[in-house]
CSV table of C-alpha atoms in Angstrom, one decimal:
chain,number,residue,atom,x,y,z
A,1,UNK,CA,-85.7,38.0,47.5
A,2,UNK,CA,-89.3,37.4,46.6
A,3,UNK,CA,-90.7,34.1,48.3
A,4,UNK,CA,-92.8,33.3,45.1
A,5,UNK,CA,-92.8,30.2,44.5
A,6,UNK,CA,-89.8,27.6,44.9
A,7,UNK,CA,-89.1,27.9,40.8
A,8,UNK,CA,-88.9,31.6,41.2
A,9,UNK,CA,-86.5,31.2,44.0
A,10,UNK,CA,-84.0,29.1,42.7
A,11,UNK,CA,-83.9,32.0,39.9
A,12,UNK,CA,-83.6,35.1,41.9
A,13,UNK,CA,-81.1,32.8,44.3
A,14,UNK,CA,-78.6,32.0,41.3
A,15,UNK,CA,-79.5,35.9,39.7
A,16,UNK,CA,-78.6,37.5,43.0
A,17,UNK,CA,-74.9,34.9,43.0
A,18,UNK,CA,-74.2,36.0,39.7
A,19,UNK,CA,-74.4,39.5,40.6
A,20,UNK,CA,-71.8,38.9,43.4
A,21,UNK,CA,-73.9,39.7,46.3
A,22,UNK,CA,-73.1,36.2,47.5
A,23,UNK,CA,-69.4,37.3,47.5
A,24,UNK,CA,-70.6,40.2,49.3
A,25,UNK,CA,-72.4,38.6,52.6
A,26,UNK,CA,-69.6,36.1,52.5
A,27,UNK,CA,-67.5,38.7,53.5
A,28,UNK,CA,-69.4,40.6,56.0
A,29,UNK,CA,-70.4,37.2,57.9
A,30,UNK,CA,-66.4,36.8,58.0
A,31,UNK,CA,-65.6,40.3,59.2
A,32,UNK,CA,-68.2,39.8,61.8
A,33,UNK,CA,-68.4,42.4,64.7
A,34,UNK,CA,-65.5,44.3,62.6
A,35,UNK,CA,-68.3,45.8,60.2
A,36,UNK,CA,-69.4,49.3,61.3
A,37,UNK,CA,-73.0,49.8,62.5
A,38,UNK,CA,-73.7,52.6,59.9
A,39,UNK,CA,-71.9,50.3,57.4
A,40,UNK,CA,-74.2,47.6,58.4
A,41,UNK,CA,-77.5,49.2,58.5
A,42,UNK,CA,-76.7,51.1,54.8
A,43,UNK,CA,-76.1,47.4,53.3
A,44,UNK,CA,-78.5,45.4,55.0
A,45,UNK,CA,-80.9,44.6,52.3
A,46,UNK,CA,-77.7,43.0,50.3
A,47,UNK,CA,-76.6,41.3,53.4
A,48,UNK,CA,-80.6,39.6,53.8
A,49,UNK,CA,-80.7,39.2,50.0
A,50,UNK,CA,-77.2,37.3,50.0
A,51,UNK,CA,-78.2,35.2,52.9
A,52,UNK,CA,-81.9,34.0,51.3
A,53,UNK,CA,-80.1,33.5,48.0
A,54,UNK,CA,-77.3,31.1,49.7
A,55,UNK,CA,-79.8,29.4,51.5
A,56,UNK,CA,-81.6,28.6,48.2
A,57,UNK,CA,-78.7,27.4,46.5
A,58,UNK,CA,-77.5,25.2,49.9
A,59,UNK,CA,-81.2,23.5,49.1
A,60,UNK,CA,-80.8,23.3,45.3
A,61,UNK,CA,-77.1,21.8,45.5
A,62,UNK,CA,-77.9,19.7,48.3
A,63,UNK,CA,-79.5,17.3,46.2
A,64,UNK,CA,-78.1,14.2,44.1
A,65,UNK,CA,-76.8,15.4,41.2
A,66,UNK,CA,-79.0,14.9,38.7
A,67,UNK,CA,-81.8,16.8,40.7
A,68,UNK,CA,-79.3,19.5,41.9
A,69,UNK,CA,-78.7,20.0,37.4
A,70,UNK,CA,-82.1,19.4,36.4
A,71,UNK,CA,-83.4,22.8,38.8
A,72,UNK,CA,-81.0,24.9,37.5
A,73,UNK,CA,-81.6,23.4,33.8
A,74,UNK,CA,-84.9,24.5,34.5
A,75,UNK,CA,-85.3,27.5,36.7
A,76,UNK,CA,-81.7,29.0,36.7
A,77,UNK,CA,-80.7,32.4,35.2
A,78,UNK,CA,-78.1,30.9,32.7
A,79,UNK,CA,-77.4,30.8,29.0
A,80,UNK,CA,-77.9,27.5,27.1
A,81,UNK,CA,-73.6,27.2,26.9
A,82,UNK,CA,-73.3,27.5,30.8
A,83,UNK,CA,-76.2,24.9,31.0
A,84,UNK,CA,-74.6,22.4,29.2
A,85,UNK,CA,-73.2,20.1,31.7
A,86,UNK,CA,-75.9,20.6,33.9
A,87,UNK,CA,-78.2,18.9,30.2
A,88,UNK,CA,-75.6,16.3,30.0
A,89,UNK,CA,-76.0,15.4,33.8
A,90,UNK,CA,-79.8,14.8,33.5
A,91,UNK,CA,-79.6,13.4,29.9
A,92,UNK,CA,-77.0,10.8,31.5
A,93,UNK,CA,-79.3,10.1,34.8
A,94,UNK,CA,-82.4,9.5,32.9
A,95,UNK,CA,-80.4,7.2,29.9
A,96,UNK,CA,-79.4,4.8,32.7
A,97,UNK,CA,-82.4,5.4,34.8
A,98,UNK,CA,-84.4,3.5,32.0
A,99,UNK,CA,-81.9,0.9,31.5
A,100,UNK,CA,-81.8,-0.2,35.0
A,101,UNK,CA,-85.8,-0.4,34.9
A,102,UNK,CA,-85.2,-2.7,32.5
A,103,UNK,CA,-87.5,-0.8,30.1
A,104,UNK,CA,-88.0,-2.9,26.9
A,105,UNK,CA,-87.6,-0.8,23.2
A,106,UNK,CA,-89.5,-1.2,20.2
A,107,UNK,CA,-88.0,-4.6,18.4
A,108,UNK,CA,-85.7,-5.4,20.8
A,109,UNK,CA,-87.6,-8.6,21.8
A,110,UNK,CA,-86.1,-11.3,23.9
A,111,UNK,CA,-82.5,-10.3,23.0
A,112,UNK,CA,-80.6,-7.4,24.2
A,113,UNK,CA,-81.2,-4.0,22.7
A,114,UNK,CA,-78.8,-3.3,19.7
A,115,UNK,CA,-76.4,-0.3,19.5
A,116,UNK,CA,-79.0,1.7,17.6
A,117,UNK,CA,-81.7,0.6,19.3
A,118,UNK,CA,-79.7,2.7,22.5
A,119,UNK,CA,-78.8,5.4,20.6
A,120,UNK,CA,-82.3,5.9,20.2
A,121,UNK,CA,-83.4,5.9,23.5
A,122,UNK,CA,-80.2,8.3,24.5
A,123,UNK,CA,-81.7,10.9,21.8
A,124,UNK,CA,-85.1,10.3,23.1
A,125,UNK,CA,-84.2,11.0,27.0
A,126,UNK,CA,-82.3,14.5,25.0
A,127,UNK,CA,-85.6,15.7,23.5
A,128,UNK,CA,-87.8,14.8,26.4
A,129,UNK,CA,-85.3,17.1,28.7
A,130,UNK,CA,-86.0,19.7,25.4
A,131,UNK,CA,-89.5,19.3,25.5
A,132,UNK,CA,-89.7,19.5,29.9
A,133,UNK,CA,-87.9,22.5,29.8
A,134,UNK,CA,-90.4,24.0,27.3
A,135,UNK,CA,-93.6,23.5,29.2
A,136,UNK,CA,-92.6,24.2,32.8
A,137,UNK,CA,-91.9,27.8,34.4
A,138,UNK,CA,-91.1,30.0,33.3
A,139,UNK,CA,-91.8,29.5,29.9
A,140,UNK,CA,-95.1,27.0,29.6
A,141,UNK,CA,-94.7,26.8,25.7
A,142,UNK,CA,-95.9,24.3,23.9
A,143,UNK,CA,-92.6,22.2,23.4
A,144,UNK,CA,-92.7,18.8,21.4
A,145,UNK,CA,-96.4,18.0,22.1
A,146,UNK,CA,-96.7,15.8,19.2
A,147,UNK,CA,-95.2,12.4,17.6
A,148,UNK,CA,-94.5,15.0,14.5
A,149,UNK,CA,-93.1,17.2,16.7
A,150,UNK,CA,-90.4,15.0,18.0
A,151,UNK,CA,-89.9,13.4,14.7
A,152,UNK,CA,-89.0,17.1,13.3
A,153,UNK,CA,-86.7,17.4,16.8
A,154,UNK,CA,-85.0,15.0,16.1
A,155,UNK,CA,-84.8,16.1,12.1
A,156,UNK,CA,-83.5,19.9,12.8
A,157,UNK,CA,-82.0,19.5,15.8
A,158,UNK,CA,-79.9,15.8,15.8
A,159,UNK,CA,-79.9,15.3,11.9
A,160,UNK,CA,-81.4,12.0,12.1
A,161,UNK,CA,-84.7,10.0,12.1
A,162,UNK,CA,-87.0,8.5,14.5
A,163,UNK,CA,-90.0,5.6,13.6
A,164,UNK,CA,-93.2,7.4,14.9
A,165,UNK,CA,-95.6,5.1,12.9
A,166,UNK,CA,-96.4,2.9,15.7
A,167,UNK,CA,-96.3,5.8,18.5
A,168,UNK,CA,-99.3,5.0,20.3
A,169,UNK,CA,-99.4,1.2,19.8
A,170,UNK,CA,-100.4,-0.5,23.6
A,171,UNK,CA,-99.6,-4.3,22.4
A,172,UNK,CA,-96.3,-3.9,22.1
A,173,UNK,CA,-93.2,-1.6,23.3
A,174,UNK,CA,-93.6,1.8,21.6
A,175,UNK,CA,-91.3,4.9,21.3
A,176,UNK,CA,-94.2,6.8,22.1
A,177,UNK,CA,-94.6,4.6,25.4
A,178,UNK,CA,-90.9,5.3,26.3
A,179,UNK,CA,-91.4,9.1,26.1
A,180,UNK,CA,-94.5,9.1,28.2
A,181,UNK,CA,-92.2,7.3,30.6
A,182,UNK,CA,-89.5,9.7,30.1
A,183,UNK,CA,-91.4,12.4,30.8
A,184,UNK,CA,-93.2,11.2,33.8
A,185,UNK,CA,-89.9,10.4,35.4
A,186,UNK,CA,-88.9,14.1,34.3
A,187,UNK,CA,-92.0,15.3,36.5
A,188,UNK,CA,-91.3,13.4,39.4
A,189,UNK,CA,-87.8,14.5,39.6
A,190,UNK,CA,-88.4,18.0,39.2
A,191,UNK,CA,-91.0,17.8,42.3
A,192,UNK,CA,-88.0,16.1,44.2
A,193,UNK,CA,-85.7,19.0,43.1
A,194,UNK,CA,-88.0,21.6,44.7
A,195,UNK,CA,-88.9,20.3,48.1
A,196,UNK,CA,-86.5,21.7,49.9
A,197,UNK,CA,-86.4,25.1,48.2
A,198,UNK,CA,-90.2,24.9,49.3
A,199,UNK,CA,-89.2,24.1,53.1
A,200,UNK,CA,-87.8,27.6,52.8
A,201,UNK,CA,-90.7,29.3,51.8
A,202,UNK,CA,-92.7,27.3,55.3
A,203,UNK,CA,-90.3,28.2,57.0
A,204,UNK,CA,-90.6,32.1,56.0
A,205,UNK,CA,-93.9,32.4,56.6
């Protein structure tokens, strides 16, 4: 495995498991002394390879949940189908997340936020997941870098609308303040998610 960077790890780590070398140094490490020297020596770069890449994905699933789902989300070799639990996971963590903070939403007031009100913010923390996954490795694209951008987000991709006018309003609660928070929260975690891949690399070196 290349020793990169912790983001590239975690993808080589789950790339090398899906290509079943994992299942491979599983069962050398259980056969033990059994293997044969020649055996051994001719398959030793899929033994290291297997070791490195279980040791990445100890680290990565070693984690609370929503940190564990959020690096593969992110840096994992997978297909959007397989990923969708992993979305749901972090969607879920950072929906409750902002409730417990006891984050106030545009009109809510005094009261309790109504139903729609929280259907908002549940959309919201799905396109700021979207629009994280965008602009971090590997792909740094531009993602929904705009008020318009999430308006049309929410448009193509949930079929309904969002109130951008006031966006970047400071006197009062904003949906534009919200995502700001959203993604900050989305940054923080993802750091969290790759400290201890980057012990590995320390400790490699």
């Amino acid at each position: 495995m290349r020793y990169i960077s912790a983001r590239q790890m975690i993808f080589d780590a789950y790339h090398e498991q899906r290509g079943s070398v994992m299942v491979y140094a599983q069962e050398i490490a259980r056969m033990g002394a059994q293997v044969q020297t020649t055996q051994r020596n001719n398959n030793d770069w899929r033994i290291v390879n297997g070791l490195e890449a279980g040791a990445v994905i100890s680290a990565v699933e070693n984690q609370p949940a929503h940190l564990a789902a959020l690096a593969r989300y992110c840096f994992g070799p997978f297909t959007k189908d397989e990923l969708a639990a992993d979305r749901e996971t972090v969607e879920i963590a950072l929906y409750r997340k902002m409730l417990r903070d006891g984050v106030k939403l545009p009109g809510q007031g005094k009261g309790k936020p109504t139903a729609q009100q929280l259907e908002t913010l549940r959309y919201l923390c799905m396109a700021a997941l979207y629009h994280h996954s965008e602009v971090t490795w590997p792909y740094s694209r531009r993602g929904l870098n705009s008020p318009k951008a999430v308006k049309e987000w929410f448009n193509d991709y949930l079929d309904i609308e969002i109130d951008v006018r006031f966006w970047s309003r400071k006197d009062r609660a904003s949906w534009g303040s919200i995502w700001g928070h959203l993604l900050l929260l989305l940054d923080q975690w993802e750091a969290k998610s790759l400290v201890s891949v980057s012990m590995l690399m320390k400790n490699a070196a």
